[in-house]
PDB file of C-alpha atoms in Angstrom:
ATOM      1  CA  UNK A 219      73.183  21.335 -54.693  1.00  0.00           C
ATOM      2  CA  UNK A 220      71.176  18.912 -52.562  1.00  0.00           C
ATOM      3  CA  UNK A 221      70.850  21.069 -49.441  1.00  0.00           C
ATOM      4  CA  UNK A 222      71.689  24.776 -49.317  1.00  0.00           C
ATOM      5  CA  UNK A 223      74.602  25.753 -47.105  1.00  0.00           C
ATOM      6  CA  UNK A 224      73.930  29.481 -46.821  1.00  0.00           C
ATOM      7  CA  UNK A 225      70.923  31.754 -46.475  1.00  0.00           C
ATOM      8  CA  UNK A 226      71.028  33.071 -50.037  1.00  0.00           C
ATOM      9  CA  UNK A 227      70.911  29.616 -51.623  1.00  0.00           C
ATOM     10  CA  UNK A 228      68.224  28.522 -49.133  1.00  0.00           C
ATOM     11  CA  UNK A 229      66.041  31.482 -50.119  1.00  0.00           C
ATOM     12  CA  UNK A 230      66.662  30.655 -53.780  1.00  0.00           C
ATOM     13  CA  UNK A 231      65.491  27.084 -53.134  1.00  0.00           C
ATOM     14  CA  UNK A 232      62.288  28.466 -51.562  1.00  0.00           C
ATOM     15  CA  UNK A 233      61.822  30.798 -54.534  1.00  0.00           C
ATOM     16  CA  UNK A 234      62.164  27.883 -56.982  1.00  0.00           C
ATOM     17  CA  UNK A 235      59.694  25.686 -55.089  1.00  0.00           C
ATOM     18  CA  UNK A 236      57.138  28.288 -53.999  1.00  0.00           C
ATOM     19  CA  UNK A 237      54.102  25.989 -54.257  1.00  0.00           C
ATOM     20  CA  UNK A 238      55.734  23.416 -51.987  1.00  0.00           C
ATOM     21  CA  UNK A 239      56.734  26.192 -49.563  1.00  0.00           C
ATOM     22  CA  UNK A 240      53.147  27.489 -49.409  1.00  0.00           C
ATOM     23  CA  UNK A 241      51.845  23.944 -48.867  1.00  0.00           C
ATOM     24  CA  UNK A 242      54.335  23.461 -46.046  1.00  0.00           C
ATOM     25  CA  UNK A 243      53.297  26.780 -44.498  1.00  0.00           C
ATOM     26  CA  UNK A 244      49.610  25.810 -44.687  1.00  0.00           C
ATOM     27  CA  UNK A 245      50.338  22.526 -42.892  1.00  0.00           C
ATOM     28  CA  UNK A 246      52.632  24.228 -40.369  1.00  0.00           C
ATOM     29  CA  UNK A 247      50.096  26.963 -39.584  1.00  0.00           C
ATOM     30  CA  UNK A 248      47.409  24.295 -39.149  1.00  0.00           C
ATOM     31  CA  UNK A 249      49.467  22.296 -36.677  1.00  0.00           C
ATOM     32  CA  UNK A 250      51.925  24.694 -35.046  1.00  0.00           C
ATOM     33  CA  UNK A 251      52.634  28.343 -34.780  1.00  0.00           C
ATOM     34  CA  UNK A 252      55.347  30.938 -34.536  1.00  0.00           C
ATOM     35  CA  UNK A 253      58.901  29.988 -35.565  1.00  0.00           C
ATOM     36  CA  UNK A 254      58.601  28.707 -39.134  1.00  0.00           C
ATOM     37  CA  UNK A 255      55.995  31.386 -39.810  1.00  0.00           C
ATOM     38  CA  UNK A 256      58.446  34.065 -38.634  1.00  0.00           C
ATOM     39  CA  UNK A 257      61.070  32.652 -40.994  1.00  0.00           C
ATOM     40  CA  UNK A 258      58.517  32.605 -43.825  1.00  0.00           C
ATOM     41  CA  UNK A 259      57.934  36.327 -43.198  1.00  0.00           C
ATOM     42  CA  UNK A 260      61.687  36.817 -43.489  1.00  0.00           C
ATOM     43  CA  UNK A 261      61.627  34.862 -46.776  1.00  0.00           C
ATOM     44  CA  UNK A 262      58.785  37.108 -47.998  1.00  0.00           C
ATOM     45  CA  UNK A 263      60.931  40.166 -47.349  1.00  0.00           C
ATOM     46  CA  UNK A 264      63.733  38.565 -49.352  1.00  0.00           C
ATOM     47  CA  UNK A 265      61.318  38.053 -52.257  1.00  0.00           C
ATOM     48  CA  UNK A 266      61.259  34.254 -52.021  1.00  0.00           C
ATOM     49  CA  UNK A 267      57.543  34.252 -51.106  1.00  0.00           C
ATOM     50  CA  UNK A 268      54.689  36.687 -51.665  1.00  0.00           C
ATOM     51  CA  UNK A 269      53.830  38.591 -48.459  1.00  0.00           C
ATOM     52  CA  UNK A 270      50.069  38.732 -49.163  1.00  0.00           C
ATOM     53  CA  UNK A 271      49.823  35.120 -50.300  1.00  0.00           C
ATOM     54  CA  UNK A 272      51.805  33.982 -47.270  1.00  0.00           C
ATOM     55  CA  UNK A 273      49.463  35.805 -44.884  1.00  0.00           C
ATOM     56  CA  UNK A 274      46.417  34.232 -46.549  1.00  0.00           C
ATOM     57  CA  UNK A 275      47.937  30.719 -46.536  1.00  0.00           C
ATOM     58  CA  UNK A 276      48.878  30.994 -42.849  1.00  0.00           C
ATOM     59  CA  UNK A 277      45.473  32.503 -41.998  1.00  0.00           C
ATOM     60  CA  UNK A 278      43.512  29.708 -43.643  1.00  0.00           C
ATOM     61  CA  UNK A 279      45.884  27.029 -42.318  1.00  0.00           C
ATOM     62  CA  UNK A 280      45.695  28.316 -38.749  1.00  0.00           C
ATOM     63  CA  UNK A 281      41.908  28.605 -38.935  1.00  0.00           C
ATOM     64  CA  UNK A 282      41.502  25.117 -40.418  1.00  0.00           C
ATOM     65  CA  UNK A 283      43.801  23.479 -37.858  1.00  0.00           C
ATOM     66  CA  UNK A 284      41.834  24.877 -34.932  1.00  0.00           C
ATOM     67  CA  UNK A 285      38.513  23.946 -36.523  1.00  0.00           C
ATOM     68  CA  UNK A 286      39.734  20.342 -36.824  1.00  0.00           C
ATOM     69  CA  UNK A 287      40.882  20.310 -33.178  1.00  0.00           C
ATOM     70  CA  UNK A 288      37.553  21.855 -32.097  1.00  0.00           C
ATOM     71  CA  UNK A 289      35.685  19.150 -34.015  1.00  0.00           C
ATOM     72  CA  UNK A 290      37.809  16.419 -32.384  1.00  0.00           C
ATOM     73  CA  UNK A 291      37.017  17.827 -28.942  1.00  0.00           C
ATOM     74  CA  UNK A 292      33.309  18.165 -29.736  1.00  0.00           C
ATOM     75  CA  UNK A 293      33.054  14.711 -31.338  1.00  0.00           C
ATOM     76  CA  UNK A 294      35.202  12.606 -29.010  1.00  0.00           C
ATOM     77  CA  UNK A 295      35.509  14.612 -25.781  1.00  0.00           C
ATOM     78  CA  UNK A 296      38.298  13.424 -23.504  1.00  0.00           C
ATOM     79  CA  UNK A 297      37.602   9.672 -23.526  1.00  0.00           C
ATOM     80  CA  UNK A 298      40.384   9.066 -26.068  1.00  0.00           C
ATOM     81  CA  UNK A 299      42.866  10.839 -23.764  1.00  0.00           C
ATOM     82  CA  UNK A 300      42.561   8.222 -21.007  1.00  0.00           C
ATOM     83  CA  UNK A 301      46.072   6.930 -21.717  1.00  0.00           C
ATOM     84  CA  UNK A 302      47.478  10.442 -21.215  1.00  0.00           C
ATOM     85  CA  UNK A 303      46.258  11.626 -17.795  1.00  0.00           C
ATOM     86  CA  UNK A 304      48.339  14.836 -17.741  1.00  0.00           C
ATOM     87  CA  UNK A 305      47.092  15.834 -21.167  1.00  0.00           C
ATOM     88  CA  UNK A 306      43.509  14.951 -20.212  1.00  0.00           C
ATOM     89  CA  UNK A 307      43.774  17.135 -17.085  1.00  0.00           C
ATOM     90  CA  UNK A 308      45.220  20.014 -19.119  1.00  0.00           C
ATOM     91  CA  UNK A 309      42.422  19.779 -21.685  1.00  0.00           C
ATOM     92  CA  UNK A 310      39.706  19.670 -19.005  1.00  0.00           C
ATOM     93  CA  UNK A 311      41.227  22.623 -17.130  1.00  0.00           C
ATOM     94  CA  UNK A 312      41.481  24.605 -20.355  1.00  0.00           C
ATOM     95  CA  UNK A 313      37.857  23.726 -21.223  1.00  0.00           C
ATOM     96  CA  UNK A 314      36.699  25.118 -17.866  1.00  0.00           C
ATOM     97  CA  UNK A 315      38.692  28.303 -18.489  1.00  0.00           C
ATOM     98  CA  UNK A 316      37.252  28.525 -22.010  1.00  0.00           C
ATOM     99  CA  UNK A 317      33.716  28.511 -20.627  1.00  0.00           C
ATOM    100  CA  UNK A 318      34.518  31.766 -18.794  1.00  0.00           C
ATOM    101  CA  UNK A 319      37.251  33.461 -20.855  1.00  0.00           C
ATOM    102  CA  UNK A 320      36.780  32.109 -24.373  1.00  0.00           C
ATOM    103  CA  UNK A 321      37.243  35.446 -26.182  1.00  0.00           C
ATOM    104  CA  UNK A 322      40.694  36.149 -24.718  1.00  0.00           C
ATOM    105  CA  UNK A 323      41.771  32.538 -24.943  1.00  0.00           C
ATOM    106  CA  UNK A 324      40.877  32.224 -28.621  1.00  0.00           C
ATOM    107  CA  UNK A 325      42.614  35.509 -29.416  1.00  0.00           C
ATOM    108  CA  UNK A 326      45.867  34.574 -27.682  1.00  0.00           C
ATOM    109  CA  UNK A 327      46.224  30.768 -27.561  1.00  0.00           C
ATOM    110  CA  UNK A 328      48.325  30.669 -30.755  1.00  0.00           C
ATOM    111  CA  UNK A 329      51.226  32.624 -29.290  1.00  0.00           C
ATOM    112  CA  UNK A 330      52.590  30.519 -26.375  1.00  0.00           C
ATOM    113  CA  UNK A 331      54.352  27.369 -27.547  1.00  0.00           C
ATOM    114  CA  UNK A 332      52.493  24.121 -26.832  1.00  0.00           C
ATOM    115  CA  UNK A 333      49.148  25.611 -25.802  1.00  0.00           C
ATOM    116  CA  UNK A 334      47.495  25.581 -29.194  1.00  0.00           C
ATOM    117  CA  UNK A 335      46.751  21.864 -29.566  1.00  0.00           C
ATOM    118  CA  UNK A 336      45.302  21.582 -26.078  1.00  0.00           C
ATOM    119  CA  UNK A 337      43.250  24.749 -26.458  1.00  0.00           C
ATOM    120  CA  UNK A 338      41.641  23.724 -29.752  1.00  0.00           C
ATOM    121  CA  UNK A 339      40.433  20.428 -28.309  1.00  0.00           C
ATOM    122  CA  UNK A 340      39.370  22.118 -25.064  1.00  0.00           C
ATOM    123  CA  UNK A 341      37.171  24.602 -26.948  1.00  0.00           C
ATOM    124  CA  UNK A 342      35.337  21.645 -28.478  1.00  0.00           C
ATOM    125  CA  UNK A 343      34.780  20.120 -25.036  1.00  0.00           C
ATOM    126  CA  UNK A 344      33.602  23.429 -23.561  1.00  0.00           C
ATOM    127  CA  UNK A 345      30.103  24.882 -23.880  1.00  0.00           C
ATOM    128  CA  UNK A 346      31.265  27.273 -26.618  1.00  0.00           C
ATOM    129  CA  UNK A 347      28.847  27.214 -29.599  1.00  0.00           C
ATOM    130  CA  UNK A 348      30.213  26.372 -33.057  1.00  0.00           C
ATOM    131  CA  UNK A 349      29.167  29.734 -34.510  1.00  0.00           C
ATOM    132  CA  UNK A 350      30.925  31.752 -31.796  1.00  0.00           C
ATOM    133  CA  UNK A 351      34.066  29.648 -32.095  1.00  0.00           C
ATOM    134  CA  UNK A 352      34.172  29.939 -35.890  1.00  0.00           C
ATOM    135  CA  UNK A 353      33.778  33.729 -35.864  1.00  0.00           C
ATOM    136  CA  UNK A 354      36.349  34.320 -33.114  1.00  0.00           C
ATOM    137  CA  UNK A 355      38.761  31.747 -34.529  1.00  0.00           C
ATOM    138  CA  UNK A 356      38.585  33.320 -37.996  1.00  0.00           C
ATOM    139  CA  UNK A 357      39.400  36.769 -36.609  1.00  0.00           C
ATOM    140  CA  UNK A 358      42.130  35.442 -34.293  1.00  0.00           C
ATOM    141  CA  UNK A 359      43.758  33.415 -37.096  1.00  0.00           C
ATOM    142  CA  UNK A 360      43.879  36.541 -39.254  1.00  0.00           C
ATOM    143  CA  UNK A 361      45.407  38.645 -36.489  1.00  0.00           C
ATOM    144  CA  UNK A 362      47.962  35.941 -35.715  1.00  0.00           C
ATOM    145  CA  UNK A 363      48.895  35.481 -39.370  1.00  0.00           C
ATOM    146  CA  UNK A 364      49.343  39.218 -40.001  1.00  0.00           C
ATOM    147  CA  UNK A 365      51.305  39.729 -36.775  1.00  0.00           C
ATOM    148  CA  UNK A 366      53.718  36.802 -37.056  1.00  0.00           C
ATOM    149  CA  UNK A 367      54.424  37.097 -40.785  1.00  0.00           C
ATOM    150  CA  UNK A 368      54.940  40.858 -40.304  1.00  0.00           C
ATOM    151  CA  UNK A 369      57.432  40.233 -37.471  1.00  0.00           C
ATOM    152  CA  UNK A 370      59.501  38.042 -39.799  1.00  0.00           C
ATOM    153  CA  UNK A 371      59.184  40.595 -42.587  1.00  0.00           C
ATOM    154  CA  UNK A 372      60.307  43.392 -40.253  1.00  0.00           C
ATOM    155  CA  UNK A 373      63.251  41.280 -39.105  1.00  0.00           C
ATOM    156  CA  UNK A 374      64.208  40.938 -42.772  1.00  0.00           C
ATOM    157  CA  UNK A 375      64.181  44.711 -43.177  1.00  0.00           C
ATOM    158  CA  UNK A 376      66.352  45.220 -40.096  1.00  0.00           C
ATOM    159  CA  UNK A 377      68.813  42.481 -40.992  1.00  0.00           C
ATOM    160  CA  UNK A 378      69.092  43.753 -44.574  1.00  0.00           C
ATOM    161  CA  UNK A 379      70.424  47.033 -43.240  1.00  0.00           C
ATOM    162  CA  UNK A 380      72.976  45.187 -41.111  1.00  0.00           C
ATOM    163  CA  UNK A 381      74.307  42.675 -43.616  1.00  0.00           C
ATOM    164  CA  UNK A 382      75.384  42.560 -47.228  1.00  0.00           C
ATOM    165  CA  UNK A 383      75.522  39.591 -49.584  1.00  0.00           C
ATOM    166  CA  UNK A 384      79.137  38.998 -48.570  1.00  0.00           C
ATOM    167  CA  UNK A 385      78.093  38.475 -44.941  1.00  0.00           C
ATOM    168  CA  UNK A 386      75.165  36.154 -45.569  1.00  0.00           C
ATOM    169  CA  UNK A 387      76.470  33.877 -42.797  1.00  0.00           C
ATOM    170  CA  UNK A 388      75.992  36.729 -40.291  1.00  0.00           C
ATOM    171  CA  UNK A 389      72.401  37.198 -41.465  1.00  0.00           C
ATOM    172  CA  UNK A 390      71.738  33.495 -41.068  1.00  0.00           C
ATOM    173  CA  UNK A 391      73.259  33.572 -37.572  1.00  0.00           C
ATOM    174  CA  UNK A 392      71.060  36.580 -36.705  1.00  0.00           C
ATOM    175  CA  UNK A 393      67.994  34.713 -37.941  1.00  0.00           C
ATOM    176  CA  UNK A 394      68.872  31.628 -35.880  1.00  0.00           C
ATOM    177  CA  UNK A 395      69.443  33.825 -32.813  1.00  0.00           C
ATOM    178  CA  UNK A 396      66.120  35.605 -33.379  1.00  0.00           C
ATOM    179  CA  UNK A 397      64.256  32.302 -33.731  1.00  0.00           C
ATOM    180  CA  UNK A 398      66.004  30.971 -30.598  1.00  0.00           C
ATOM    181  CA  UNK A 399      64.973  34.013 -28.571  1.00  0.00           C
ATOM    182  CA  UNK A 400      61.405  33.671 -29.926  1.00  0.00           C
ATOM    183  CA  UNK A 401      61.338  30.024 -28.830  1.00  0.00           C
ATOM    184  CA  UNK A 402      62.613  30.886 -25.324  1.00  0.00           C
ATOM    185  CA  UNK A 403      60.014  33.646 -24.921  1.00  0.00           C
ATOM    186  CA  UNK A 404      57.216  31.339 -26.108  1.00  0.00           C
ATOM    187  CA  UNK A 405      58.313  28.638 -23.615  1.00  0.00           C
ATOM    188  CA  UNK A 406      58.261  31.192 -20.781  1.00  0.00           C
ATOM    189  CA  UNK A 407      54.757  32.285 -21.841  1.00  0.00           C
ATOM    190  CA  UNK A 408      53.671  28.640 -21.896  1.00  0.00           C
ATOM    191  CA  UNK A 409      54.946  28.109 -18.336  1.00  0.00           C
ATOM    192  CA  UNK A 410      53.221  31.282 -17.159  1.00  0.00           C
ATOM    193  CA  UNK A 411      49.926  30.104 -18.671  1.00  0.00           C
ATOM    194  CA  UNK A 412      50.320  26.659 -17.083  1.00  0.00           C
ATOM    195  CA  UNK A 413      50.856  28.232 -13.658  1.00  0.00           C
ATOM    196  CA  UNK A 414      47.646  30.286 -13.834  1.00  0.00           C
TER     197      UNK A 414
END
């Protein structure tokens, strides 16, 4: 089978190619957040991935991604954003906020959709010292990884009680609905952050 058509065969594909799945999760956690990580938590509940290994991979990936964005901001500033005036404005505004509220921003910037890339670069542009950023980012990446993977794992427990193997399509539909609601909530959080 080239591409799985139901949730059970998709989870089996993940189980067979665990190393590739962990590599994908490292890259995803380094560049994005939320949705795929929630699904990975669901896959961990189904036994396709190891819960502890998944948390560590997402933790290190999330930490590394923000360190790279911080370095880009520190090394290049905003001069390379000249072709993107809206993005440049967003980064500069976020950098000013980071100078005053860096603890809360680092702890929560991973959750709203779309904020993470801007925030990482903005921290590098701000006056935030490397050592402070690294310590806070390490703790925040761990909290994020545990929280998001656990949400997916918990969803797996709830959905397991609702469905049986015969209704795998219902479970897949529930997962898609859950991910859709998560995306909508993250977009609303992003808009709320942009307005403040």
